[in-house]
Amino acid sequence: MKQIAFIDLFAGIGGIRLPFDELGYKCVFSSEWDAAAAKTYEENFGEKPYGDITKISSKSIPRHDLLLAGFPCQAFSIMGKMEGFADTRGTMFFEIQRILEYHRPQAILLENVKQLVSHNGGKTFSTILSILEHLGYHVKYKVLNALDFGVPQKRERIIIVGFRNLSKAKKFSFDFTPIPYSLSQILERDEDVDKSLFASEIIRKKRLARVQDKEIFYPSIWHENKSKNISVLPYSCALRTGASYNYLLVNGVRRLSSRELLRLQGFPDSFKIVVSHSEVRRQTGNSVCVPMIRVIAKKIKELL
């Protein structure tokens, strides 16, 4: 059986790639501009991703059957009929577009925040779907939640899957059996967690005073939102890169460890940590739910 070749764009730390590697796909090209993320990627996959994709020609990218990308969301402009690349030039989706135009792989998998659907009044998403159709892809999409894939993190993401072959596109389905999650399975023992991750006595007392009217249970994640309201939850809210250092506290007393952050995205414990804790926070906040991608990867493999 032919090995399916894929490319990994905006690769981050490899959350999209990981399940495809597990299933026997072959990565022939990867790209990530952030140096710290590239370091984590190289240590775990044995190859250094190429840098800024905007400076890499489509011709220099190897032939592939599948394009993977978790790309940044930016507004596009539409003026009347689609004027080739003019609508998206200057955005990161343009880089995907020009590579698809040149290589025409059999299938694509794109991942983004769920707000992509309503971004810029829905025009951004409409432009993406129109361009993919123009390039010959039959597309299906759905907003999926990491909580349904055995991961105790409420993280909703839009997944876009497309095939050049209409028959294969019709056969593809987002149907799956939800996998129960357990917060206790991803938590480390407090005594094994670095003392620097524990909140100060002042912060802990303030948090406790603000949840007296709520049901408190353990284990739990105490989430402080932008309005300073605290929720006691059996799961983590979505990991974010620019959030307050104390917006998520395990049992109201400590921050999540680097390993716990990776587990919340479904990375195995064999995944190497080679950067600082602050970098792990940023990298996991930018990453994807690995088990979610694994389910999609299996479905794509059945059709290619």
Coordinates of C-alpha atoms in Angstrom, one line a residue:
M1 CA 0.0 0.0 0.0
K2 CA 1.3 3.4 -0.9
Q3 CA 2.4 5.6 2.0
I4 CA 0.3 8.8 2.1
A5 CA 2.6 11.9 1.9
F6 CA 1.6 15.1 3.8
I7 CA 2.9 18.5 4.5
D8 CA 2.5 20.3 7.9
L9 CA 2.0 24.1 7.6
F10 CA 1.9 26.5 10.6
A11 CA 3.1 23.4 12.4
G12 CA 3.4 24.8 15.9
I13 CA 4.7 21.9 18.2
G14 CA 3.2 19.2 15.9
G15 CA -0.2 18.6 17.4
I16 CA -1.8 18.0 14.0
R17 CA 1.1 16.0 12.7
L18 CA 1.4 13.6 15.7
P19 CA -1.7 11.4 15.0
F20 CA -0.9 11.2 11.2
D21 CA 2.6 9.9 12.1
E22 CA 1.0 7.3 14.4
L23 CA -1.1 6.1 11.5
G24 CA 1.8 5.6 9.1
Y25 CA 1.5 8.8 7.0
K26 CA 4.8 10.3 5.8
C27 CA 5.6 14.0 6.4
V28 CA 7.6 15.4 3.5
F29 CA 7.6 19.0 4.6
S30 CA 6.9 21.1 7.6
S31 CA 7.0 24.9 8.3
E32 CA 6.9 26.9 11.5
W33 CA 8.2 30.5 11.9
D34 CA 8.4 30.6 15.8
A35 CA 11.8 29.5 17.0
A36 CA 10.7 28.1 20.3
A37 CA 7.9 26.1 18.8
A38 CA 10.3 24.9 16.1
K39 CA 12.7 23.7 18.8
T40 CA 10.0 21.6 20.5
Y41 CA 9.0 20.3 17.1
E42 CA 12.5 19.3 16.2
E43 CA 13.1 17.5 19.5
N44 CA 10.0 15.4 19.1
F45 CA 9.9 14.7 15.4
G46 CA 13.6 14.6 14.6
E47 CA 13.4 17.3 11.9
K48 CA 13.7 21.1 12.0
P49 CA 10.7 22.7 10.3
Y50 CA 11.4 25.2 7.5
G51 CA 10.8 28.8 8.7
D52 CA 8.5 31.6 7.4
I53 CA 6.2 30.0 4.8
T54 CA 5.8 33.3 3.0
K55 CA 9.4 33.1 1.9
I56 CA 9.2 29.5 0.6
S57 CA 8.2 29.0 -3.0
S58 CA 5.5 26.5 -3.8
K59 CA 7.8 24.8 -6.3
S60 CA 10.3 24.0 -3.6
I61 CA 7.7 22.1 -1.5
P62 CA 7.7 18.3 -2.3
R63 CA 4.7 16.7 -3.9
H64 CA 2.1 15.5 -1.4
D65 CA -1.3 13.8 -1.1
L66 CA -2.5 15.8 1.9
L67 CA -2.1 19.3 3.2
L68 CA -2.5 20.0 7.0
A69 CA -2.7 23.5 8.4
G70 CA -3.8 25.2 11.6
F71 CA -3.6 28.7 10.2
P72 CA -4.1 32.2 11.8
C73 CA -7.4 33.9 11.2
Q74 CA -7.4 37.2 9.3
A75 CA -10.0 39.2 7.5
F76 CA -10.2 38.9 3.7
S77 CA -11.7 41.4 1.3
I78 CA -14.1 40.4 -1.5
M79 CA -14.9 42.8 -4.3
G80 CA -17.4 41.4 -6.8
K81 CA -16.1 38.2 -8.5
M82 CA -13.1 36.5 -7.0
E83 CA -10.0 38.1 -8.5
G84 CA -7.7 35.1 -8.2
F85 CA -5.4 35.6 -5.2
A86 CA -6.2 39.3 -4.7
D87 CA -8.9 38.6 -2.1
T88 CA -6.5 36.9 0.3
R89 CA -3.1 38.3 -0.5
G90 CA -1.3 39.3 2.7
T91 CA -3.1 36.7 4.9
M92 CA -1.8 33.3 6.0
F93 CA -4.6 31.6 4.1
F94 CA -3.1 32.9 0.9
E95 CA -0.1 30.7 1.6
I96 CA -2.3 27.7 1.8
Q97 CA -4.1 28.8 -1.3
R98 CA -1.0 29.2 -3.5
I99 CA 0.4 25.8 -2.4
L100 CA -3.0 24.1 -3.2
E101 CA -3.0 25.9 -6.6
Y102 CA 0.4 24.6 -7.5
H103 CA 0.3 21.0 -6.0
R104 CA -3.4 20.1 -6.1
P105 CA -3.1 17.4 -3.3
Q106 CA -5.9 14.9 -3.0
A107 CA -7.1 16.1 0.4
I108 CA -6.8 19.0 2.9
L109 CA -7.4 19.3 6.7
L110 CA -7.6 22.8 8.1
E111 CA -8.1 23.8 11.8
N112 CA -9.0 27.1 13.3
V113 CA -10.9 28.8 16.1
K114 CA -14.6 28.4 16.0
Q115 CA -15.0 32.2 15.6
L116 CA -13.7 31.8 12.1
V117 CA -17.2 31.0 11.0
S118 CA -18.5 34.4 12.1
H119 CA -15.3 36.4 11.6
N120 CA -15.8 39.7 9.7
G121 CA -19.5 39.1 9.5
G122 CA -19.0 35.6 8.0
K123 CA -17.1 37.0 5.0
T124 CA -13.8 35.4 5.9
F125 CA -15.2 31.9 6.1
S126 CA -17.3 32.4 3.0
T127 CA -14.2 33.4 1.1
I128 CA -12.3 30.4 2.3
L129 CA -15.0 28.0 1.2
S130 CA -15.4 29.8 -2.2
I131 CA -11.6 29.6 -2.9
L132 CA -11.4 25.9 -1.9
E133 CA -14.3 25.1 -4.2
H134 CA -12.7 27.2 -6.9
L135 CA -9.5 25.1 -6.5
G136 CA -11.5 21.9 -7.0
Y137 CA -12.2 20.8 -3.4
H138 CA -15.4 19.4 -2.1
V139 CA -15.5 20.5 1.5
K140 CA -17.2 19.5 4.8
Y141 CA -16.7 21.3 8.1
K142 CA -17.9 21.2 11.7
V143 CA -17.2 22.8 15.0
L144 CA -15.9 20.2 17.4
N145 CA -15.2 20.3 21.2
A146 CA -12.2 18.7 22.8
L147 CA -14.4 17.6 25.7
D148 CA -15.9 15.0 23.3
F149 CA -12.6 13.4 22.6
G150 CA -11.6 12.3 26.1
V151 CA -9.8 15.5 27.0
P152 CA -10.9 17.6 30.0
Q153 CA -10.7 20.9 28.2
K154 CA -13.6 22.9 26.8
R155 CA -12.0 23.9 23.5
E156 CA -14.1 24.4 20.4
R157 CA -12.5 24.4 17.0
I158 CA -13.7 24.5 13.4
I159 CA -12.3 21.5 11.4
I160 CA -12.4 21.8 7.6
V161 CA -11.9 18.6 5.5
G162 CA -11.8 18.6 1.7
F163 CA -11.3 16.1 -1.1
R164 CA -10.8 16.6 -4.8
N165 CA -12.7 13.4 -5.4
L166 CA -16.5 14.1 -4.9
S167 CA -17.2 10.4 -4.1
K168 CA -14.7 10.5 -1.3
A169 CA -16.0 13.8 0.0
K170 CA -19.5 12.4 0.2
K171 CA -18.3 9.3 2.1
F172 CA -16.5 11.5 4.7
S173 CA -18.4 12.0 7.9
F174 CA -17.8 13.9 11.2
D175 CA -19.8 11.3 13.0
F176 CA -18.0 9.8 16.0
T177 CA -18.7 8.3 19.4
P178 CA -17.9 10.8 22.2
I179 CA -15.1 9.7 24.5
P180 CA -15.6 10.4 28.3
Y181 CA -13.1 12.7 29.9
S182 CA -11.6 12.6 33.4
L183 CA -9.8 15.5 35.0
S184 CA -8.1 13.3 37.6
Q185 CA -6.3 11.3 34.8
I186 CA -4.3 14.3 33.6
L187 CA -3.4 15.9 37.0
E188 CA -0.1 15.3 38.7
R189 CA 0.1 14.9 42.5
D190 CA 0.6 18.3 44.2
E191 CA 3.8 17.1 45.9
D192 CA 5.3 16.4 42.4
V193 CA 4.5 19.8 41.1
D194 CA 7.1 22.6 41.2
K195 CA 6.5 24.9 44.2
S196 CA 6.7 28.0 42.0
L197 CA 3.4 27.0 40.4
F198 CA 1.4 27.3 43.7
A199 CA -0.5 30.6 44.0
S200 CA 0.3 32.8 46.9
E201 CA -1.6 32.6 50.2
I202 CA -3.3 35.9 49.4
I203 CA -4.5 34.8 46.0
R204 CA -5.8 31.5 47.4
K205 CA -7.7 33.2 50.2
K206 CA -9.2 35.7 47.7
R207 CA -10.3 32.9 45.4
L208 CA -11.8 30.9 48.2
A209 CA -13.8 33.9 49.5
R210 CA -15.3 34.3 46.0
V211 CA -16.6 30.8 45.7
Q212 CA -18.5 30.5 49.0
D213 CA -21.8 30.5 47.1
K214 CA -20.7 27.7 44.7
E215 CA -20.5 24.0 45.0
I216 CA -16.9 23.1 45.6
F217 CA -15.6 19.6 44.6
Y218 CA -12.3 18.0 43.9
P219 CA -10.5 17.6 41.6
S220 CA -11.6 20.8 39.9
I221 CA -10.4 23.7 37.9
W222 CA -11.2 27.2 39.2
H223 CA -11.6 29.5 36.3
E224 CA -11.6 33.3 36.6
N225 CA -13.1 35.0 33.6
K226 CA -12.6 38.5 32.3
S227 CA -15.3 39.8 34.7
K228 CA -13.4 38.3 37.6
N229 CA -16.2 35.8 38.2
I230 CA -14.9 32.3 39.3
S231 CA -16.4 29.0 38.1
V232 CA -15.5 25.7 39.7
L233 CA -15.4 23.1 36.9
P234 CA -14.7 19.4 36.3
Y235 CA -12.6 20.4 33.3
S236 CA -10.4 23.2 32.1
C237 CA -11.6 26.1 30.0
A238 CA -9.7 26.6 26.7
L239 CA -5.9 27.1 27.2
R240 CA -5.0 30.6 26.0
T241 CA -1.7 32.2 25.1
G242 CA -2.3 35.6 26.5
A243 CA -4.3 34.8 29.6
S244 CA -3.7 35.9 33.2
Y245 CA -1.1 33.6 34.9
N246 CA -3.7 32.6 37.6
Y247 CA -6.9 32.3 35.4
L248 CA -6.9 28.5 35.8
L249 CA -6.1 27.1 39.2
V250 CA -6.2 23.4 40.1
N251 CA -8.4 23.0 43.2
G252 CA -8.0 26.7 43.6
V253 CA -4.4 26.5 44.8
R254 CA -2.0 26.0 41.9
R255 CA -1.3 26.5 38.3
L256 CA -1.2 23.7 35.7
S257 CA 2.2 22.1 35.3
S258 CA 3.9 21.8 31.8
R259 CA 3.0 18.1 31.6
E260 CA -0.6 18.8 32.6
L261 CA -0.9 21.5 29.9
L262 CA 0.3 19.0 27.3
R263 CA -2.0 16.4 28.6
L264 CA -4.9 18.8 28.3
Q265 CA -4.2 18.9 24.6
G266 CA -3.9 15.1 24.4
F267 CA -0.1 14.9 24.0
P268 CA 1.4 11.6 25.3
D269 CA 3.8 11.7 28.3
S270 CA 6.5 10.6 25.9
F271 CA 6.3 14.1 24.3
K272 CA 9.5 15.9 25.3
I273 CA 9.5 19.2 27.1
V274 CA 12.6 21.2 26.0
V275 CA 11.5 24.8 26.7
S276 CA 10.5 26.9 29.8
H277 CA 7.2 26.6 31.5
S278 CA 6.1 30.0 30.1
E279 CA 6.9 28.7 26.6
V280 CA 4.9 25.5 27.2
R281 CA 1.9 27.7 28.3
R282 CA 2.2 29.6 25.1
Q283 CA 2.8 26.6 22.8
T284 CA -0.1 24.6 24.3
G285 CA -2.4 27.6 24.0
N286 CA -1.6 27.7 20.3
S287 CA -1.8 24.0 19.7
V288 CA -4.6 21.6 19.0
C289 CA -6.5 18.7 20.6
V290 CA -4.5 15.7 19.4
P291 CA -7.2 13.1 20.0
M292 CA -9.7 15.2 18.0
I293 CA -7.2 15.2 15.1
R294 CA -6.6 11.5 15.5
V295 CA -10.3 10.7 14.9
I296 CA -10.3 12.8 11.7
A297 CA -6.9 11.4 10.5
K298 CA -8.4 7.8 10.7
K299 CA -11.4 8.8 8.7
I300 CA -9.2 10.5 6.0
K301 CA -7.0 7.4 5.8
E302 CA -10.0 5.2 5.1
L303 CA -10.6 7.3 2.0
L304 CA -7.2 8.0 0.5

